[in-house]
Amino acid sequence: MPRFSHRLNSTRRESILVSTSPASKVASTVSAWAPMAIPAFRVLWFAQLGSNIGTWMQTVGAQWYLVDAAAGATVIALVQTASLAPAMLFSVPAGVLADSFDRRRLLIWGNGASAVIAVALTVVAASNLLTPWTLLAFTFLLGVTSALTSPAWQAIQPELVPREQIGASSALGGVTVNGARAVGPALAGLVLSVAGAPVVFGINALSFVAAAIALLWWKRAPQADLDDREQFTPALLAGVRYVASAGLIRRILLRAALFALPASALWALLPVTAQHLGLDSGGYGLLLGSLGVGAVAGIFVLPLARRRFSDNVIIAVSPLLFAVGAVAAAYLPFVPALLLLVLSGVAWIGTLTVLNAALQLTLPQWVRSRGAAVYIVVFMGTMAIGSLLWGVVAQLIGASAALASSAAILLLVSLSTRVLPLLHGTGTIDRTISLTWATPTLIFEPNPSDGPVLVTFSYTVKPDSIEAFRHAMRAVEKSRRRTGGYRWRLYRSGDHRDLMLESFIVPSWGEFRRQQTQRLTGADREILGTALAFSEGAPDERHYFQTVVD
């Protein structure tokens, strides 16, 4: 459920043309509402819908407070920056925590902390002590707690539904975000006019409490491998090495950043646009709500689109539709802009659903939270930086010109899918853990922390297969690096014609055991099997521990 993966954004959270991938075809045959038949998914979905409505109500309350305070475009845009900046600082460490500790407990504590902060904001606002900078500080703190729990939210999604329903669950998660976007802003405008900002902030506090109760109800199976959890720093480095060596993941991150940078302009400058149109808080709520209506409509349109078009077509068309809404907000009257912003909502959910589903289907279980955290850093970090930049641009050339500029960039983003599409294999490769490792016999029993360890494999290559073997070993190198190895090398013997030696280093013996028992997937075994097809017999495996020279 993307709402889980996007809870860290208190303002907007959110997950050429080649043929449709097998995963897309399978996903397209699953009913969009199939995950709702699963009780755990259904309860958490409704809890998150209510929580998102509260979050969007607070967003409108915070932004409209700054509009009423006559803050400039830059300060108003800082609401989004303050909410998203914590993602850049804390998401990757949070991903390590989510992979090392029980995710359900982390989420319960995180929602409890968010509730406490939201209650404090409510009290300050009710006491008439709230200032623009105090408001931004509370927004930042809520962003911190959300950033610390967001990777865990995203990582539990595949636990809630079967693999073939992940695409549908990702789209339904978009309903919790965007259905709330349709209802929350309009409701906030009504509450602001009747009861004021403190009541809006108080409703958001209750929404966190509801999410915590739903998590307490969820009887999740105990998380495996926690007794053998990795230490923080090695786990952090392992996650970074995985992403750095995973081409499919890097391309997903690139597409996310390319879309987020220009798209952030509309989210950041919509309050300024509403002010220029002479709207009150209710009118601004309707503008935001139209984006939500479009996103909800996209939930029904997207399965039909994915039956006919590839994911790359969808992420090429979505920036164009989003650009239409940006231009409409910049230059058209209220009613036409309201209608065309619906298209931007459809585009938003289309891009995020495709990218989130691709990410979840491509990441293996052992690094899923850390990989999701890097995605959050890239997407939300780009949104945070973009919001600040577009606020400055609007201050210099005006909000309308800034939105028009963002629309032009979105056109270039659409065209870029011809040269930078999602790569073949995204979401379709085998990521199930392969447990075929034969425990090596050593002359002593090393401690898990002993290391670094030099690992070598000696291969006898079949005659006339040297070049084919070397080519196959390129994929083996990437596999070793993804699963924890570094300083990978391949050597050819100067003494024996057909002998080749592979070597790499792992930080510790414990890391090597995890590589072989917890990290190698079916796809990794296939890669190694392809290389072994060009060799004779099993490779000779050796392990060398660092020693001190007197």
Coordinates of C-alpha atoms in Angstrom, one line a residue:
M1 CA 0.0 0.0 0.0
P2 CA 1.8 3.1 -1.1
R3 CA 0.2 5.1 1.7
F4 CA 2.5 3.0 3.9
S5 CA 5.4 3.8 1.8
H6 CA 4.5 7.5 1.5
R7 CA 3.5 8.2 5.1
L8 CA 6.7 10.1 5.5
N9 CA 5.3 12.9 3.4
S10 CA 2.9 15.1 5.3
T11 CA 2.2 17.1 2.2
R12 CA 2.4 14.6 -0.7
R13 CA 3.8 11.2 -0.1
E14 CA 4.1 8.9 -2.3
S15 CA 5.7 4.4 -5.4
I16 CA 12.1 3.8 -25.6
L17 CA 8.9 2.2 -25.6
V18 CA 9.4 -1.5 -25.0
S19 CA 7.0 -4.4 -25.0
T20 CA 5.0 -5.1 -21.9
S21 CA 6.8 -7.2 -19.4
P22 CA 5.5 -10.5 -18.1
A23 CA 4.9 -9.0 -14.7
S24 CA 2.8 -6.3 -16.2
K25 CA 0.7 -8.8 -18.1
V26 CA 0.1 -10.9 -14.9
A27 CA -0.7 -7.8 -12.9
S28 CA -3.2 -6.6 -15.5
T29 CA -5.2 -9.8 -15.2
V30 CA -5.7 -9.4 -11.4
S31 CA -8.8 -7.5 -10.2
A32 CA -7.9 -4.0 -9.0
W33 CA -9.8 -4.8 -5.8
A34 CA -8.5 -8.4 -5.2
P35 CA -6.3 -7.4 -2.2
M36 CA -9.4 -6.1 -0.3
A37 CA -10.5 -9.7 0.3
I38 CA -7.5 -10.2 2.6
P39 CA -8.5 -9.1 6.2
A40 CA -5.1 -7.7 7.2
F41 CA -4.8 -5.7 4.1
R42 CA -8.3 -4.4 4.4
V43 CA -8.0 -3.3 8.0
L44 CA -4.7 -1.5 7.5
W45 CA -6.0 0.0 4.3
F46 CA -9.0 1.7 6.0
A47 CA -6.8 2.8 8.9
Q48 CA -4.4 4.4 6.5
L49 CA -7.1 6.1 4.5
G50 CA -8.3 7.8 7.7
S51 CA -4.8 8.7 8.7
N52 CA -4.1 10.2 5.2
I53 CA -7.3 12.3 5.4
G54 CA -6.0 13.7 8.7
T55 CA -2.6 14.4 7.1
W56 CA -4.1 16.2 4.2
M57 CA -6.3 18.2 6.4
Q58 CA -3.2 19.3 8.3
T59 CA -1.4 20.1 5.0
V60 CA -4.1 22.5 4.0
G61 CA -4.3 24.0 7.5
A62 CA -0.5 24.6 7.6
Q63 CA -0.3 26.0 4.1
W64 CA -3.3 28.2 4.4
Y65 CA -2.1 29.5 7.7
L66 CA 1.0 30.8 5.9
V67 CA -1.2 32.3 3.2
D68 CA -3.2 34.2 5.8
A69 CA 0.0 35.3 7.4
A70 CA 1.0 36.9 4.1
A71 CA 4.2 34.7 3.8
G72 CA 5.9 34.8 0.5
A73 CA 6.0 32.0 -2.1
T74 CA 9.3 30.8 -0.8
V75 CA 8.1 30.4 2.8
I76 CA 4.8 28.7 1.7
A77 CA 6.8 26.2 -0.5
L78 CA 8.9 25.5 2.6
V79 CA 6.0 23.6 4.1
Q80 CA 6.6 20.8 1.6
T81 CA 10.4 21.1 2.0
A82 CA 10.2 20.8 5.8
S83 CA 8.0 17.8 5.4
L84 CA 10.2 16.0 2.9
A85 CA 13.7 17.0 4.0
P86 CA 13.8 14.4 6.8
A87 CA 13.5 11.7 4.1
M88 CA 16.9 12.8 2.8
L89 CA 18.5 12.6 6.3
F90 CA 16.9 9.5 7.9
S91 CA 15.3 7.2 5.3
V92 CA 18.4 5.1 4.6
P93 CA 19.2 4.5 8.3
A94 CA 15.5 3.8 8.8
G95 CA 15.7 1.2 6.1
V96 CA 18.5 -0.5 8.1
L97 CA 16.3 -0.5 11.2
A98 CA 13.4 -1.9 9.3
D99 CA 15.5 -4.8 8.0
S100 CA 17.1 -5.4 11.4
F101 CA 14.1 -5.1 13.8
D102 CA 10.5 -6.1 13.9
R103 CA 8.7 -3.8 11.4
R104 CA 5.3 -4.0 13.1
R105 CA 6.8 -2.7 16.4
L106 CA 8.7 0.0 14.7
L107 CA 5.5 1.2 13.0
I108 CA 3.6 1.2 16.3
W109 CA 6.2 3.3 18.0
G110 CA 6.5 5.6 15.0
N111 CA 2.8 6.3 14.9
G112 CA 2.7 6.8 18.6
A113 CA 5.5 9.4 18.4
S114 CA 3.7 11.1 15.5
A115 CA 0.6 11.3 17.6
V116 CA 2.5 13.0 20.5
I117 CA 4.0 15.6 18.1
A118 CA 0.6 16.3 16.5
V119 CA -1.0 16.8 19.9
A120 CA 1.7 19.2 20.9
L121 CA 1.1 21.2 17.7
T122 CA -2.6 21.2 18.5
V123 CA -2.0 22.6 21.9
V124 CA 0.4 25.3 20.7
A125 CA -2.1 26.4 18.0
A126 CA -5.0 26.4 20.5
S127 CA -2.9 28.6 22.8
N128 CA -2.4 31.2 20.0
L129 CA 1.4 30.7 20.2
L130 CA 1.9 29.3 16.7
T131 CA 4.2 31.3 14.3
P132 CA 5.2 30.4 10.7
W133 CA 8.6 29.1 11.9
T134 CA 7.1 27.1 14.8
L135 CA 4.7 25.6 12.3
L136 CA 7.6 24.6 10.0
A137 CA 9.4 23.1 13.0
F138 CA 6.5 20.9 13.9
T139 CA 6.1 19.9 10.2
F140 CA 9.8 18.9 10.1
L141 CA 9.4 16.8 13.3
L142 CA 6.4 15.0 11.9
G143 CA 8.5 14.4 8.8
V144 CA 11.2 12.9 10.9
T145 CA 8.9 10.3 12.5
S146 CA 7.4 9.5 9.2
A147 CA 10.8 9.1 7.6
L148 CA 11.8 6.7 10.3
T149 CA 8.8 4.4 9.6
S150 CA 8.2 4.8 5.9
P151 CA 10.7 2.0 4.7
A152 CA 9.0 -0.4 7.1
W153 CA 5.5 0.5 5.7
Q154 CA 6.7 -0.2 2.2
A155 CA 8.6 -3.4 3.1
I156 CA 5.5 -5.0 4.7
Q157 CA 3.3 -4.6 1.6
P158 CA 4.5 -7.9 0.0
E159 CA 3.7 -9.7 3.2
L160 CA 0.1 -8.6 3.0
V161 CA -0.8 -9.9 -0.5
P162 CA 0.4 -12.6 -2.9
R163 CA 3.0 -11.6 -5.4
E164 CA 0.6 -11.5 -8.3
Q165 CA -1.5 -8.9 -6.4
I166 CA 1.3 -6.5 -5.6
G167 CA 0.5 -4.3 -8.5
A168 CA -3.2 -4.1 -7.4
S169 CA -2.2 -3.5 -3.8
S170 CA 0.1 -0.7 -4.9
A171 CA -2.7 0.9 -6.9
L172 CA -5.1 0.5 -3.9
G173 CA -2.5 2.1 -1.7
G174 CA -2.7 5.0 -4.1
V175 CA -6.4 5.2 -3.3
T176 CA -5.6 5.7 0.4
V177 CA -3.3 8.6 -0.5
N178 CA -5.3 10.1 -3.3
G179 CA -8.8 9.4 -2.0
A180 CA -7.6 11.2 1.1
R181 CA -6.3 14.0 -1.2
A182 CA -9.8 14.3 -2.7
V183 CA -11.6 14.4 0.7
G184 CA -9.1 15.8 3.1
P185 CA -8.5 19.3 1.6
A186 CA -12.2 20.0 1.1
L187 CA -12.9 18.8 4.6
A188 CA -10.1 20.9 5.9
G189 CA -11.4 24.0 4.2
L190 CA -14.8 23.4 5.9
V191 CA -13.3 22.8 9.3
L192 CA -11.0 25.8 9.0
S193 CA -13.9 28.1 8.3
V194 CA -16.0 26.7 11.1
A195 CA -13.6 25.7 13.9
G196 CA -10.1 26.9 13.0
A197 CA -6.6 25.3 12.6
P198 CA -6.3 23.7 16.1
V199 CA -9.2 21.3 15.3
V200 CA -7.6 20.4 12.0
F201 CA -4.4 19.6 13.7
G202 CA -6.2 17.6 16.4
I203 CA -7.9 15.4 13.8
N204 CA -4.5 14.6 12.4
A205 CA -3.3 13.5 15.8
L206 CA -6.3 11.1 16.1
S207 CA -5.5 9.7 12.7
F208 CA -2.1 8.5 14.0
V209 CA -3.8 6.9 16.9
A210 CA -6.1 5.0 14.6
A211 CA -3.2 3.7 12.6
A212 CA -1.4 2.5 15.7
I213 CA -4.5 0.6 16.8
A214 CA -4.8 -1.1 13.5
L215 CA -1.1 -2.2 13.7
L216 CA -1.8 -3.6 17.2
W217 CA -4.7 -5.6 15.8
W218 CA -2.5 -7.1 13.0
K219 CA -1.2 -10.4 14.2
R220 CA 1.9 -10.6 12.1
A221 CA 4.0 -13.7 12.0
P222 CA 7.4 -13.2 13.8
Q223 CA 9.9 -11.7 11.5
A224 CA 12.6 -14.2 10.6
D225 CA 16.4 -13.8 11.0
L226 CA 16.1 -11.2 13.8
D227 CA 18.3 -13.2 16.1
D228 CA 21.1 -13.0 13.5
R229 CA 20.5 -9.3 12.7
E230 CA 23.2 -7.3 11.1
Q231 CA 25.0 -4.6 12.9
F232 CA 23.9 -1.1 11.8
T233 CA 27.0 0.1 9.9
P234 CA 27.7 -3.1 7.9
A235 CA 23.9 -3.3 7.1
L236 CA 23.9 0.2 5.9
L237 CA 26.9 -0.3 3.7
A238 CA 25.5 -3.6 2.3
G239 CA 22.3 -1.8 1.3
V240 CA 24.3 1.0 -0.4
R241 CA 26.4 -1.6 -2.3
Y242 CA 23.3 -3.4 -3.4
V243 CA 21.7 -0.4 -5.0
A244 CA 25.0 0.8 -6.5
S245 CA 25.4 -2.6 -8.2
A246 CA 21.7 -3.1 -9.2
G247 CA 21.1 -1.6 -12.7
L248 CA 17.4 -2.3 -12.6
I249 CA 17.0 -0.4 -9.3
R250 CA 19.2 2.5 -10.4
R251 CA 17.0 3.0 -13.5
I252 CA 13.8 3.1 -11.3
L253 CA 15.5 5.7 -9.1
L254 CA 16.4 7.8 -12.1
R255 CA 12.9 7.8 -13.5
A256 CA 11.6 8.7 -10.1
A257 CA 13.9 11.7 -9.8
L258 CA 13.3 12.9 -13.4
F259 CA 9.5 13.0 -12.7
A260 CA 9.7 14.4 -9.2
L261 CA 11.8 17.5 -9.9
P262 CA 9.4 19.3 -12.3
A263 CA 6.3 17.8 -10.7
S264 CA 7.2 19.3 -7.3
A265 CA 6.4 22.8 -8.7
L266 CA 2.7 22.2 -8.9
W267 CA 2.5 20.9 -5.3
A268 CA 4.6 23.7 -3.9
L269 CA 3.0 26.6 -5.8
L270 CA -0.7 25.6 -5.8
P271 CA -1.4 27.6 -2.6
V272 CA 0.1 30.7 -4.3
T273 CA -2.0 30.0 -7.4
A274 CA -5.1 29.8 -5.3
Q275 CA -4.3 33.1 -3.7
H276 CA -3.9 34.8 -7.1
L277 CA -7.3 33.4 -8.1
G278 CA -8.8 35.1 -5.1
L279 CA -9.8 31.8 -3.5
D280 CA -10.3 31.2 0.2
S281 CA -9.2 28.0 2.1
G282 CA -12.2 26.2 0.8
G283 CA -11.3 27.0 -2.9
Y284 CA -7.8 25.9 -2.3
G285 CA -9.1 22.7 -0.8
L286 CA -11.1 22.1 -4.0
L287 CA -8.0 22.5 -6.2
L288 CA -6.1 20.0 -4.1
G289 CA -9.2 17.7 -4.1
S290 CA -9.4 17.7 -7.9
L291 CA -5.9 16.2 -7.9
G292 CA -7.1 13.5 -5.5
V293 CA -10.2 12.8 -7.6
G294 CA -8.0 12.3 -10.7
A295 CA -5.7 10.0 -8.7
V296 CA -8.7 7.9 -7.6
A297 CA -10.0 7.8 -11.1
G298 CA -6.5 6.6 -12.2
I299 CA -6.9 3.6 -10.0
F300 CA -9.7 2.4 -12.3
V301 CA -8.0 3.6 -15.5
L302 CA -4.6 2.2 -14.8
P303 CA -5.4 -1.6 -15.0
L304 CA -7.1 -1.0 -18.4
A305 CA -4.0 1.0 -19.6
R306 CA -1.6 -1.7 -18.4
R307 CA -3.5 -4.3 -20.4
R308 CA -2.8 -2.4 -23.6
F309 CA 0.4 -0.6 -23.0
S310 CA 3.8 -1.2 -21.4
D311 CA 4.9 0.4 -18.2
N312 CA 7.3 2.6 -20.2
V313 CA 4.4 4.0 -22.3
I314 CA 2.6 4.9 -19.0
I315 CA 5.6 6.7 -17.6
A316 CA 6.1 8.5 -20.9
V317 CA 2.5 9.7 -21.1
S318 CA 2.1 10.6 -17.4
P319 CA 4.4 13.7 -17.4
L320 CA 2.5 15.1 -20.4
L321 CA -0.8 14.8 -18.5
F322 CA 0.8 16.3 -15.4
A323 CA 2.1 19.2 -17.5
V324 CA -1.5 20.0 -18.7
G325 CA -2.6 20.5 -15.0
A326 CA 0.5 22.7 -14.3
V327 CA -0.3 25.0 -17.2
A328 CA -4.0 25.1 -16.3
A329 CA -3.2 26.1 -12.7
A330 CA -0.9 28.8 -14.1
Y331 CA -3.1 30.5 -16.6
L332 CA -6.8 29.3 -16.6
P333 CA -9.7 30.5 -14.4
F334 CA -10.8 28.4 -11.5
V335 CA -13.4 26.1 -13.1
P336 CA -11.3 25.0 -16.1
A337 CA -8.2 24.6 -13.9
L338 CA -10.2 22.5 -11.5
L339 CA -11.2 20.1 -14.3
L340 CA -7.8 19.8 -15.9
L341 CA -6.0 19.2 -12.6
V342 CA -7.9 15.9 -12.6
L343 CA -5.6 14.8 -15.4
S344 CA -2.6 15.6 -13.2
G345 CA -4.0 13.4 -10.5
V346 CA -4.3 10.5 -13.0
A347 CA -0.7 11.1 -14.2
W348 CA 0.6 11.2 -10.6
I349 CA -0.9 7.9 -9.6
G350 CA 0.1 6.3 -12.9
T351 CA 3.8 7.1 -12.5
L352 CA 3.9 6.2 -8.8
T353 CA 2.1 3.0 -9.1
V354 CA 4.3 1.8 -11.9
L355 CA 7.5 2.8 -10.1
N356 CA 6.5 1.4 -6.7
A357 CA 5.3 -1.9 -8.1
A358 CA 8.5 -2.3 -10.1
L359 CA 10.6 -1.5 -7.1
Q360 CA 8.8 -4.0 -4.8
L361 CA 8.9 -6.8 -7.4
T362 CA 12.6 -6.2 -8.2
L363 CA 14.1 -5.9 -4.6
P364 CA 14.9 -9.2 -2.8
Q365 CA 13.5 -9.6 0.7
W366 CA 16.8 -9.2 2.6
V367 CA 17.4 -5.6 1.3
R368 CA 13.8 -4.5 0.6
S369 CA 13.5 -1.9 3.4
R370 CA 17.0 -0.5 2.6
G371 CA 16.2 -0.4 -1.1
A372 CA 12.8 1.3 -0.4
A373 CA 14.6 3.8 1.8
V374 CA 17.0 4.8 -1.0
Y375 CA 13.9 5.2 -3.3
I376 CA 12.3 7.4 -0.7
V377 CA 15.5 9.5 -0.4
V378 CA 15.6 10.0 -4.1
F379 CA 12.0 10.7 -4.7
M380 CA 11.2 12.7 -1.6
G381 CA 14.6 14.4 -1.6
T382 CA 14.1 15.5 -5.1
M383 CA 10.6 16.8 -4.2
A384 CA 12.0 18.7 -1.2
I385 CA 14.8 20.3 -3.2
G386 CA 12.5 21.0 -6.1
S387 CA 9.9 22.6 -3.9
L388 CA 12.5 25.0 -2.5
L389 CA 13.9 25.8 -6.0
W390 CA 10.5 26.4 -7.5
G391 CA 9.6 28.6 -4.6
V392 CA 12.6 30.7 -5.3
V393 CA 11.9 30.7 -9.0
A394 CA 8.3 31.8 -8.4
Q395 CA 9.6 34.7 -6.2
L396 CA 11.8 35.9 -9.1
I397 CA 9.6 35.4 -12.2
G398 CA 6.1 34.7 -10.7
A399 CA 4.2 31.6 -10.0
S400 CA 2.6 31.3 -13.4
A401 CA 5.9 31.5 -15.3
A402 CA 7.5 29.0 -12.9
L403 CA 4.6 26.5 -13.5
A404 CA 5.0 27.0 -17.3
S405 CA 8.7 26.2 -17.0
S406 CA 8.0 23.1 -15.0
A407 CA 5.6 22.0 -17.8
A408 CA 8.3 22.4 -20.4
I409 CA 10.6 20.2 -18.3
L410 CA 7.9 17.6 -17.9
L411 CA 7.8 17.4 -21.8
L412 CA 11.5 16.6 -21.8
V413 CA 11.0 14.0 -19.1
S414 CA 8.4 12.3 -21.3
L415 CA 10.7 12.3 -24.3
S416 CA 13.6 10.9 -22.2
T417 CA 11.8 7.5 -21.9
R418 CA 13.0 6.8 -25.4
V419 CA 16.6 6.7 -24.2
L420 CA 16.1 5.9 -20.5
P421 CA 13.3 3.4 -20.2
L422 CA 12.7 1.0 -17.4
L423 CA 15.1 -1.9 -18.2
H424 CA 14.1 -5.3 -19.4
G425 CA 13.6 -7.7 -16.5
T426 CA 12.3 -5.0 -14.1
G427 CA 9.8 -6.8 -11.8
T428 CA 10.1 -10.2 -13.5
I429 CA 13.4 -11.7 -12.3
D430 CA 13.4 -14.5 -9.6
R431 CA 14.0 -12.8 -6.2
T432 CA 13.2 -15.9 -4.0
I433 CA 16.1 -16.8 -1.7
S434 CA 18.2 -19.8 -2.9
L435 CA 19.4 -22.0 -0.1
T436 CA 21.8 -24.4 -1.8
W437 CA 25.1 -23.3 -0.1
A438 CA 27.3 -26.1 1.1
T439 CA 28.9 -25.0 4.4
P440 CA 32.7 -25.0 3.9
T441 CA 35.0 -27.1 6.1
L442 CA 37.6 -24.8 7.7
I443 CA 40.5 -25.7 9.9
F444 CA 39.2 -23.3 12.6
E445 CA 35.9 -21.9 13.7
P446 CA 35.8 -18.1 12.8
N447 CA 33.7 -15.6 14.7
P448 CA 31.0 -13.8 12.7
S449 CA 33.0 -10.6 13.1
D450 CA 36.3 -12.0 11.8
G451 CA 37.4 -10.3 8.7
P452 CA 37.7 -9.0 6.1
V453 CA 37.7 -12.3 4.2
L454 CA 39.2 -12.9 0.8
V455 CA 37.1 -15.4 -1.1
T456 CA 38.4 -17.2 -4.2
F457 CA 36.8 -19.6 -6.7
S458 CA 39.1 -21.4 -9.2
Y459 CA 37.4 -22.5 -12.4
T460 CA 38.7 -24.9 -15.1
V461 CA 37.2 -23.5 -18.2
K462 CA 36.2 -25.7 -21.2
P463 CA 38.5 -25.4 -24.2
D464 CA 37.5 -22.6 -26.6
S465 CA 35.1 -21.1 -24.0
I466 CA 37.3 -18.5 -22.4
E467 CA 35.6 -15.5 -24.0
A468 CA 32.1 -16.8 -23.3
F469 CA 33.1 -17.5 -19.7
R470 CA 34.6 -14.0 -19.3
H471 CA 31.4 -12.5 -20.7
A472 CA 29.2 -14.6 -18.3
M473 CA 31.3 -13.5 -15.4
R474 CA 30.4 -9.9 -15.9
A475 CA 26.9 -10.7 -14.5
V476 CA 28.5 -12.8 -11.7
E477 CA 30.5 -9.7 -10.7
K478 CA 27.4 -7.6 -10.3
S479 CA 25.8 -10.4 -8.3
R480 CA 28.7 -10.6 -5.9
R481 CA 28.7 -6.9 -5.4
R482 CA 24.9 -6.7 -4.9
T483 CA 25.1 -9.3 -2.2
G484 CA 28.0 -7.9 -0.2
G485 CA 31.3 -8.4 -2.0
Y486 CA 33.7 -5.7 -3.1
R487 CA 37.1 -5.5 -4.9
W488 CA 35.9 -8.2 -7.3
R489 CA 38.6 -9.5 -9.7
L490 CA 38.9 -12.2 -12.4
Y491 CA 42.4 -13.6 -13.2
R492 CA 43.6 -15.9 -15.9
S493 CA 46.4 -18.3 -14.9
G494 CA 49.8 -17.9 -16.6
D495 CA 50.7 -21.5 -15.8
H496 CA 47.6 -23.4 -16.8
R497 CA 45.8 -22.5 -20.1
D498 CA 42.2 -23.1 -18.9
L499 CA 42.4 -22.0 -15.3
M500 CA 40.7 -18.8 -14.1
L501 CA 40.4 -17.4 -10.6
E502 CA 37.6 -15.2 -9.3
S503 CA 38.2 -13.3 -6.1
F504 CA 36.3 -10.8 -4.0
I505 CA 36.4 -9.5 -0.4
V506 CA 33.5 -9.5 2.1
P507 CA 33.7 -7.4 5.3
S508 CA 33.4 -10.3 7.7
W509 CA 32.7 -14.0 7.9
G510 CA 29.2 -13.2 9.1
E511 CA 28.7 -11.2 5.9
F512 CA 29.9 -14.0 3.8
R513 CA 27.5 -16.4 5.5
R514 CA 24.6 -14.0 4.9
Q515 CA 25.6 -13.6 1.3
Q516 CA 25.4 -17.4 0.7
T517 CA 22.4 -18.2 2.9
Q518 CA 20.2 -15.1 3.0
R519 CA 21.0 -12.9 0.0
L520 CA 21.5 -15.1 -3.1
T521 CA 18.3 -15.3 -5.1
G522 CA 17.1 -17.7 -7.8
A523 CA 18.2 -15.1 -10.3
D524 CA 21.7 -15.0 -8.8
R525 CA 22.0 -18.8 -9.0
E526 CA 20.9 -18.7 -12.7
I527 CA 23.7 -16.1 -13.3
L528 CA 26.3 -18.3 -11.7
G529 CA 24.9 -21.4 -13.5
T530 CA 25.3 -19.7 -16.8
A531 CA 29.0 -19.1 -16.1
L532 CA 29.5 -22.7 -14.7
A533 CA 28.2 -24.1 -18.0
F534 CA 31.4 -23.0 -19.6
S535 CA 33.6 -24.7 -17.0
E536 CA 34.4 -28.3 -16.1
G537 CA 33.4 -29.6 -12.6
A538 CA 32.7 -27.6 -9.5
P539 CA 34.9 -24.6 -8.8
D540 CA 37.5 -24.8 -6.0
E541 CA 36.4 -22.5 -3.2
R542 CA 38.9 -20.9 -0.7
H543 CA 38.6 -18.5 2.2
Y544 CA 41.5 -16.3 3.5
F545 CA 41.2 -14.3 6.7
Q546 CA 43.2 -11.2 7.3
T547 CA 46.2 -11.7 9.6
V548 CA 48.6 -9.4 11.2
V549 CA 52.3 -9.4 10.1
D550 CA 54.7 -9.0 13.0

